[in-house]
């Protein structure tokens, strides 16, 4: 995982939730993790990762994700088995879908 993706993953899981992450960075991280992303109408995107599906929303006003979008991303990643500690510990199972 690149330093940029690792930093973003830590930022997503930090408390309080960050509110200055750009949607294109989120998309890049999700693609790097192996997620498929499909438009689902309007500002919604269907995301599949490790057999977990969620609908995430593109920010409405600009490209910067708000706290609610980051919270939804964090919950989705946690359900999909992704966390900063799994990457920092070098767990190879965390790097690919089952």
mmCIF file of N, CA and C in Angstrom:
data_model
loop_
_atom_site.group_PDB
_atom_site.id
_atom_site.type_symbol
_atom_site.label_atom_id
_atom_site.label_comp_id
_atom_site.label_asym_id
_atom_site.label_seq_id
_atom_site.Cartn_x
_atom_site.Cartn_y
_atom_site.Cartn_z
ATOM 1 N N UNK A 1 0.856 -1.168 0.000
ATOM 2 C CA UNK A 1 0.000 0.000 0.000
ATOM 3 C C UNK A 1 0.898 1.225 0.000
ATOM 4 N N UNK A 2 0.544 2.171 -0.836
ATOM 5 C CA UNK A 2 1.330 3.396 -0.903
ATOM 6 C C UNK A 2 1.173 4.188 0.400
ATOM 7 N N UNK A 3 2.136 5.058 0.618
ATOM 8 C CA UNK A 3 2.087 5.905 1.818
ATOM 9 C C UNK A 3 0.822 6.763 1.800
ATOM 10 N N UNK A 4 0.456 7.254 0.626
ATOM 11 C CA UNK A 4 -0.723 8.109 0.502
ATOM 12 C C UNK A 4 -2.002 7.354 0.888
ATOM 13 N N UNK A 5 -2.148 6.111 0.409
ATOM 14 C CA UNK A 5 -3.334 5.323 0.743
ATOM 15 C C UNK A 5 -3.340 4.947 2.228
ATOM 16 N N UNK A 6 -2.179 4.596 2.766
ATOM 17 C CA UNK A 6 -2.096 4.239 4.185
ATOM 18 C C UNK A 6 -2.470 5.430 5.061
ATOM 19 N N UNK A 7 -1.992 6.619 4.694
ATOM 20 C CA UNK A 7 -2.325 7.829 5.456
ATOM 21 C C UNK A 7 -3.828 8.114 5.389
ATOM 22 N N UNK A 8 -4.411 7.962 4.200
ATOM 23 C CA UNK A 8 -5.846 8.198 4.050
ATOM 24 C C UNK A 8 -6.650 7.204 4.876
ATOM 25 N N UNK A 9 -6.242 5.946 4.875
ATOM 26 C CA UNK A 9 -6.945 4.929 5.656
ATOM 27 C C UNK A 9 -6.894 5.268 7.147
ATOM 28 N N UNK A 10 -5.735 5.693 7.643
ATOM 29 C CA UNK A 10 -5.632 6.107 9.052
ATOM 30 C C UNK A 10 -6.518 7.320 9.324
ATOM 31 N N UNK A 11 -6.553 8.262 8.385
ATOM 32 C CA UNK A 11 -7.373 9.462 8.548
ATOM 33 C C UNK A 11 -8.850 9.111 8.640
ATOM 34 N N UNK A 12 -9.297 8.179 7.814
ATOM 35 C CA UNK A 12 -10.706 7.768 7.819
ATOM 36 C C UNK A 12 -11.085 7.156 9.165
ATOM 37 N N UNK A 13 -10.167 6.427 9.778
ATOM 38 C CA UNK A 13 -10.471 5.745 11.037
ATOM 39 C C UNK A 13 -10.154 6.584 12.274
ATOM 40 N N UNK A 14 -9.629 7.796 12.105
ATOM 41 C CA UNK A 14 -9.338 8.667 13.248
ATOM 42 C C UNK A 14 -10.623 9.242 13.828
ATOM 43 N N UNK A 15 -10.609 9.517 15.132
ATOM 44 C CA UNK A 15 -11.684 10.248 15.788
ATOM 45 C C UNK A 15 -11.150 11.610 16.172
ATOM 46 N N UNK A 16 -11.859 12.674 15.998
ATOM 47 C CA UNK A 16 -13.149 12.779 15.325
ATOM 48 C C UNK A 16 -12.992 12.574 13.825
ATOM 49 N N UNK A 17 -14.111 12.300 13.171
ATOM 50 C CA UNK A 17 -14.084 12.056 11.737
ATOM 51 C C UNK A 17 -13.566 13.276 10.999
ATOM 52 N N UNK A 18 -12.697 13.033 10.058
ATOM 53 C CA UNK A 18 -12.175 14.121 9.223
ATOM 54 C C UNK A 18 -13.277 14.620 8.296
ATOM 55 N N UNK A 19 -13.153 15.854 7.872
ATOM 56 C CA UNK A 19 -14.158 16.417 6.961
ATOM 57 C C UNK A 19 -13.489 17.110 5.788
ATOM 58 N N UNK A 20 -12.252 16.747 5.486
ATOM 59 C CA UNK A 20 -11.542 17.427 4.404
ATOM 60 C C UNK A 20 -10.915 16.438 3.428
ATOM 61 N N UNK A 21 -11.586 15.332 3.185
ATOM 62 C CA UNK A 21 -11.091 14.310 2.266
ATOM 63 C C UNK A 21 -11.846 14.455 0.951
ATOM 64 N N UNK A 22 -11.118 14.486 -0.143
ATOM 65 C CA UNK A 22 -11.731 14.625 -1.464
ATOM 66 C C UNK A 22 -12.257 13.279 -1.956
ATOM 67 N N UNK A 23 -13.388 13.327 -2.656
ATOM 68 C CA UNK A 23 -14.027 12.112 -3.162
ATOM 69 C C UNK A 23 -13.080 11.325 -4.059
ATOM 70 N N UNK A 24 -12.278 11.990 -4.878
ATOM 71 C CA UNK A 24 -11.373 11.259 -5.775
ATOM 72 C C UNK A 24 -10.340 10.459 -4.989
ATOM 73 N N UNK A 25 -9.943 10.938 -3.800
ATOM 74 C CA UNK A 25 -9.022 10.189 -2.944
ATOM 75 C C UNK A 25 -9.709 8.941 -2.387
ATOM 76 N N UNK A 26 -10.988 9.083 -2.024
ATOM 77 C CA UNK A 26 -11.764 7.939 -1.536
ATOM 78 C C UNK A 26 -11.887 6.892 -2.630
ATOM 79 N N UNK A 27 -12.220 7.337 -3.842
ATOM 80 C CA UNK A 27 -12.323 6.409 -4.979
ATOM 81 C C UNK A 27 -11.006 5.701 -5.236
ATOM 82 N N UNK A 28 -9.914 6.425 -5.188
ATOM 83 C CA UNK A 28 -8.599 5.838 -5.413
ATOM 84 C C UNK A 28 -8.291 4.772 -4.363
ATOM 85 N N UNK A 29 -8.575 5.075 -3.102
ATOM 86 C CA UNK A 29 -8.351 4.107 -2.023
ATOM 87 C C UNK A 29 -9.202 2.867 -2.224
ATOM 88 N N UNK A 30 -10.475 3.051 -2.533
ATOM 89 C CA UNK A 30 -11.366 1.906 -2.726
ATOM 90 C C UNK A 30 -10.903 1.034 -3.885
ATOM 91 N N UNK A 31 -10.497 1.644 -4.989
ATOM 92 C CA UNK A 31 -9.974 0.867 -6.121
ATOM 93 C C UNK A 31 -8.713 0.114 -5.718
ATOM 94 N N UNK A 32 -7.841 0.771 -4.960
ATOM 95 C CA UNK A 32 -6.610 0.130 -4.502
ATOM 96 C C UNK A 32 -6.912 -1.094 -3.626
ATOM 97 N N UNK A 33 -7.965 -0.999 -2.834
ATOM 98 C CA UNK A 33 -8.338 -2.111 -1.959
ATOM 99 C C UNK A 33 -9.037 -3.239 -2.717
ATOM 100 N N UNK A 34 -9.377 -2.989 -3.984
ATOM 101 C CA UNK A 34 -10.014 -4.018 -4.795
ATOM 102 C C UNK A 34 -11.515 -3.885 -4.910
ATOM 103 N N UNK A 35 -12.056 -2.753 -4.555
ATOM 104 C CA UNK A 35 -13.502 -2.539 -4.601
ATOM 105 C C UNK A 35 -13.953 -2.241 -6.023
ATOM 106 N N UNK A 36 -15.179 -2.638 -6.307
ATOM 107 C CA UNK A 36 -15.812 -2.209 -7.553
ATOM 108 C C UNK A 36 -16.759 -1.076 -7.201
ATOM 109 N N UNK A 37 -16.775 -0.055 -8.050
ATOM 110 C CA UNK A 37 -17.592 1.140 -7.812
ATOM 111 C C UNK A 37 -18.421 1.384 -9.053
ATOM 112 N N UNK A 38 -19.744 1.450 -8.863
ATOM 113 C CA UNK A 38 -20.660 1.676 -9.984
ATOM 114 C C UNK A 38 -21.625 2.800 -9.622
ATOM 115 N N UNK A 39 -21.899 3.696 -10.567
ATOM 116 C CA UNK A 39 -22.920 4.717 -10.299
ATOM 117 C C UNK A 39 -24.272 4.048 -10.050
ATOM 118 N N UNK A 40 -25.019 4.583 -9.097
ATOM 119 C CA UNK A 40 -26.325 4.005 -8.752
ATOM 120 C C UNK A 40 -27.423 5.046 -8.826
ATOM 121 N N UNK A 41 -27.201 6.080 -9.577
ATOM 122 C CA UNK A 41 -28.214 7.120 -9.727
ATOM 123 C C UNK A 41 -27.958 8.301 -8.823
ATOM 124 N N UNK A 42 -28.027 9.472 -9.399
ATOM 125 C CA UNK A 42 -27.791 10.681 -8.612
ATOM 126 C C UNK A 42 -26.374 10.720 -8.081
ATOM 127 N N UNK A 43 -26.234 11.008 -6.811
ATOM 128 C CA UNK A 43 -24.923 11.097 -6.172
ATOM 129 C C UNK A 43 -24.543 9.789 -5.482
ATOM 130 N N UNK A 44 -25.326 8.738 -5.713
ATOM 131 C CA UNK A 44 -25.067 7.450 -5.039
ATOM 132 C C UNK A 44 -24.166 6.558 -5.878
ATOM 133 N N UNK A 45 -23.314 5.801 -5.188
ATOM 134 C CA UNK A 45 -22.444 4.825 -5.828
ATOM 135 C C UNK A 45 -22.565 3.506 -5.089
ATOM 136 N N UNK A 46 -22.702 2.419 -5.853
ATOM 137 C CA UNK A 46 -22.724 1.074 -5.271
ATOM 138 C C UNK A 46 -21.275 0.599 -5.196
ATOM 139 N N UNK A 47 -20.850 0.219 -4.001
ATOM 140 C CA UNK A 47 -19.477 -0.212 -3.780
ATOM 141 C C UNK A 47 -19.500 -1.634 -3.244
ATOM 142 N N UNK A 48 -18.703 -2.509 -3.860
ATOM 143 C CA UNK A 48 -18.561 -3.888 -3.412
ATOM 144 C C UNK A 48 -17.104 -4.136 -3.057
ATOM 145 N N UNK A 49 -16.880 -4.661 -1.845
ATOM 146 C CA UNK A 49 -15.533 -4.962 -1.376
ATOM 147 C C UNK A 49 -15.610 -6.151 -0.439
ATOM 148 N N UNK A 50 -14.845 -7.177 -0.728
ATOM 149 C CA UNK A 50 -14.818 -8.390 0.106
ATOM 150 C C UNK A 50 -16.222 -8.937 0.342
ATOM 151 N N UNK A 51 -17.030 -8.956 -0.714
ATOM 152 C CA UNK A 51 -18.403 -9.456 -0.700
ATOM 153 C C UNK A 51 -19.353 -8.639 0.176
ATOM 154 N N UNK A 52 -18.961 -7.431 0.508
ATOM 155 C CA UNK A 52 -19.814 -6.512 1.264
ATOM 156 C C UNK A 52 -20.222 -5.396 0.305
ATOM 157 N N UNK A 53 -21.524 -5.083 0.297
ATOM 158 C CA UNK A 53 -22.027 -4.044 -0.586
ATOM 159 C C UNK A 53 -22.554 -2.872 0.231
ATOM 160 N N UNK A 54 -22.302 -1.680 -0.266
ATOM 161 C CA UNK A 54 -22.817 -0.471 0.384
ATOM 162 C C UNK A 54 -23.080 0.574 -0.682
ATOM 163 N N UNK A 55 -23.894 1.539 -0.323
ATOM 164 C CA UNK A 55 -24.139 2.688 -1.183
ATOM 165 C C UNK A 55 -23.516 3.894 -0.504
ATOM 166 N N UNK A 56 -22.555 4.495 -1.170
ATOM 167 C CA UNK A 56 -21.908 5.699 -0.666
ATOM 168 C C UNK A 56 -22.354 6.876 -1.512
ATOM 169 N N UNK A 57 -22.318 8.051 -0.914
ATOM 170 C CA UNK A 57 -22.775 9.255 -1.592
ATOM 171 C C UNK A 57 -21.608 10.168 -1.929
ATOM 172 N N UNK A 58 -21.602 10.640 -3.159
ATOM 173 C CA UNK A 58 -20.657 11.667 -3.586
ATOM 174 C C UNK A 58 -21.086 12.962 -2.910
ATOM 175 N N UNK A 59 -20.153 13.769 -2.439
ATOM 176 C CA UNK A 59 -20.527 15.039 -1.810
ATOM 177 C C UNK A 59 -21.354 15.905 -2.756
ATOM 178 N N UNK A 60 -22.385 16.528 -2.233
ATOM 179 C CA UNK A 60 -23.276 17.344 -3.054
ATOM 180 C C UNK A 60 -22.687 18.716 -3.361
ATOM 181 N N UNK A 61 -22.095 19.341 -2.389
ATOM 182 C CA UNK A 61 -21.561 20.691 -2.577
ATOM 183 C C UNK A 61 -20.042 20.614 -2.691
ATOM 184 N N UNK A 62 -19.551 20.431 -3.899
ATOM 185 C CA UNK A 62 -18.103 20.338 -4.104
ATOM 186 C C UNK A 62 -17.641 18.890 -4.089
ATOM 187 N N UNK A 63 -16.349 18.713 -3.935
ATOM 188 C CA UNK A 63 -15.766 17.375 -3.970
ATOM 189 C C UNK A 63 -15.224 16.913 -2.631
ATOM 190 N N UNK A 64 -15.416 17.696 -1.582
ATOM 191 C CA UNK A 64 -14.893 17.344 -0.272
ATOM 192 C C UNK A 64 -15.955 16.612 0.533
ATOM 193 N N UNK A 65 -15.605 15.432 1.038
ATOM 194 C CA UNK A 65 -16.535 14.620 1.825
ATOM 195 C C UNK A 65 -16.745 15.246 3.199
ATOM 196 N N UNK A 66 -17.968 15.238 3.648
ATOM 197 C CA UNK A 66 -18.294 15.719 4.980
ATOM 198 C C UNK A 66 -18.156 14.603 6.007
ATOM 199 N N UNK A 67 -18.417 14.931 7.240
ATOM 200 C CA UNK A 67 -18.275 13.948 8.320
ATOM 201 C C UNK A 67 -19.206 12.753 8.141
ATOM 202 N N UNK A 68 -20.409 12.982 7.641
ATOM 203 C CA UNK A 68 -21.341 11.870 7.451
ATOM 204 C C UNK A 68 -20.857 10.908 6.375
ATOM 205 N N UNK A 69 -20.305 11.440 5.285
ATOM 206 C CA UNK A 69 -19.771 10.573 4.234
ATOM 207 C C UNK A 69 -18.577 9.767 4.742
ATOM 208 N N UNK A 70 -17.708 10.411 5.539
ATOM 209 C CA UNK A 70 -16.541 9.714 6.085
ATOM 210 C C UNK A 70 -16.980 8.651 7.085
ATOM 211 N N UNK A 71 -17.991 8.953 7.879
ATOM 212 C CA UNK A 71 -18.513 7.973 8.838
ATOM 213 C C UNK A 71 -19.069 6.756 8.094
ATOM 214 N N UNK A 72 -19.819 6.985 7.014
ATOM 215 C CA UNK A 72 -20.368 5.873 6.228
ATOM 216 C C UNK A 72 -19.244 5.055 5.599
ATOM 217 N N UNK A 73 -18.200 5.722 5.103
ATOM 218 C CA UNK A 73 -17.050 5.022 4.522
ATOM 219 C C UNK A 73 -16.353 4.175 5.578
ATOM 220 N N UNK A 74 -16.155 4.749 6.758
ATOM 221 C CA UNK A 74 -15.489 4.031 7.848
ATOM 222 C C UNK A 74 -16.275 2.778 8.236
ATOM 223 N N UNK A 75 -17.580 2.907 8.369
ATOM 224 C CA UNK A 75 -18.409 1.753 8.725
ATOM 225 C C UNK A 75 -18.366 0.684 7.639
ATOM 226 N N UNK A 76 -18.405 1.104 6.376
ATOM 227 C CA UNK A 76 -18.332 0.156 5.273
ATOM 228 C C UNK A 76 -17.001 -0.593 5.285
ATOM 229 N N UNK A 77 -15.897 0.134 5.429
ATOM 230 C CA UNK A 77 -14.586 -0.512 5.445
ATOM 231 C C UNK A 77 -14.460 -1.481 6.615
ATOM 232 N N UNK A 78 -14.967 -1.094 7.778
ATOM 233 C CA UNK A 78 -14.910 -1.978 8.945
ATOM 234 C C UNK A 78 -15.701 -3.258 8.694
ATOM 235 N N UNK A 79 -16.886 -3.155 8.087
ATOM 236 C CA UNK A 79 -17.684 -4.339 7.771
ATOM 237 C C UNK A 79 -16.991 -5.220 6.739
ATOM 238 N N UNK A 80 -16.207 -4.600 5.865
ATOM 239 C CA UNK A 80 -15.496 -5.346 4.827
ATOM 240 C C UNK A 80 -14.178 -5.919 5.344
ATOM 241 N N UNK A 81 -13.874 -5.677 6.621
ATOM 242 C CA UNK A 81 -12.665 -6.247 7.219
ATOM 243 C C UNK A 81 -11.409 -5.430 6.985
ATOM 244 N N UNK A 82 -11.569 -4.164 6.651
ATOM 245 C CA UNK A 82 -10.424 -3.295 6.385
ATOM 246 C C UNK A 82 -10.228 -2.358 7.572
ATOM 247 N N UNK A 83 -9.001 -2.283 8.051
ATOM 248 C CA UNK A 83 -8.658 -1.350 9.122
ATOM 249 C C UNK A 83 -7.193 -0.957 8.975
ATOM 250 N N UNK A 84 -6.799 0.171 9.531
ATOM 251 C CA UNK A 84 -5.387 0.567 9.442
ATOM 252 C C UNK A 84 -4.461 -0.442 10.104
ATOM 253 N N UNK A 85 -4.887 -1.012 11.223
ATOM 254 C CA UNK A 85 -4.016 -1.955 11.928
ATOM 255 C C UNK A 85 -3.749 -3.210 11.110
ATOM 256 N N UNK A 86 -4.720 -3.648 10.314
ATOM 257 C CA UNK A 86 -4.491 -4.842 9.509
ATOM 258 C C UNK A 86 -3.413 -4.597 8.455
ATOM 259 N N UNK A 87 -3.313 -3.372 7.951
ATOM 260 C CA UNK A 87 -2.268 -3.045 6.981
ATOM 261 C C UNK A 87 -0.942 -2.769 7.651
ATOM 262 N N UNK A 88 -0.964 -2.128 8.820
ATOM 263 C CA UNK A 88 0.274 -1.816 9.517
ATOM 264 C C UNK A 88 0.950 -3.061 10.067
ATOM 265 N N UNK A 89 0.164 -4.075 10.415
ATOM 266 C CA UNK A 89 0.728 -5.316 10.923
ATOM 267 C C UNK A 89 1.208 -6.227 9.810
ATOM 268 N N UNK A 90 0.926 -5.852 8.559
ATOM 269 C CA UNK A 90 1.380 -6.649 7.441
ATOM 270 C C UNK A 90 0.574 -7.907 7.227
ATOM 271 N N UNK A 91 -0.701 -7.896 7.610
ATOM 272 C CA UNK A 91 -1.576 -9.044 7.434
ATOM 273 C C UNK A 91 -1.894 -9.201 5.950
ATOM 274 N N UNK A 92 -1.356 -10.234 5.281
ATOM 275 C CA UNK A 92 -1.592 -10.378 3.846
ATOM 276 C C UNK A 92 -3.061 -10.654 3.521
ATOM 277 N N UNK A 93 -3.819 -11.210 4.439
ATOM 278 C CA UNK A 93 -5.233 -11.487 4.193
ATOM 279 C C UNK A 93 -6.030 -10.200 4.061
ATOM 280 N N UNK A 94 -5.548 -9.130 4.654
ATOM 281 C CA UNK A 94 -6.260 -7.858 4.594
ATOM 282 C C UNK A 94 -6.068 -7.172 3.248
ATOM 283 N N UNK A 95 -5.127 -7.639 2.460
ATOM 284 C CA UNK A 95 -4.808 -6.987 1.197
ATOM 285 C C UNK A 95 -5.577 -7.531 0.008
ATOM 286 N N UNK A 96 -6.298 -8.613 0.191
ATOM 287 C CA UNK A 96 -7.062 -9.143 -0.942
ATOM 288 C C UNK A 96 -8.381 -9.699 -0.486
ATOM 289 N N UNK A 97 -9.296 -9.726 -1.430
ATOM 290 C CA UNK A 97 -10.633 -10.253 -1.138
ATOM 291 C C UNK A 97 -10.565 -11.757 -0.949
ATOM 292 N N UNK A 98 -11.444 -12.311 -0.075
ATOM 293 C CA UNK A 98 -11.451 -13.758 0.136
ATOM 294 C C UNK A 98 -11.950 -14.502 -1.070
#
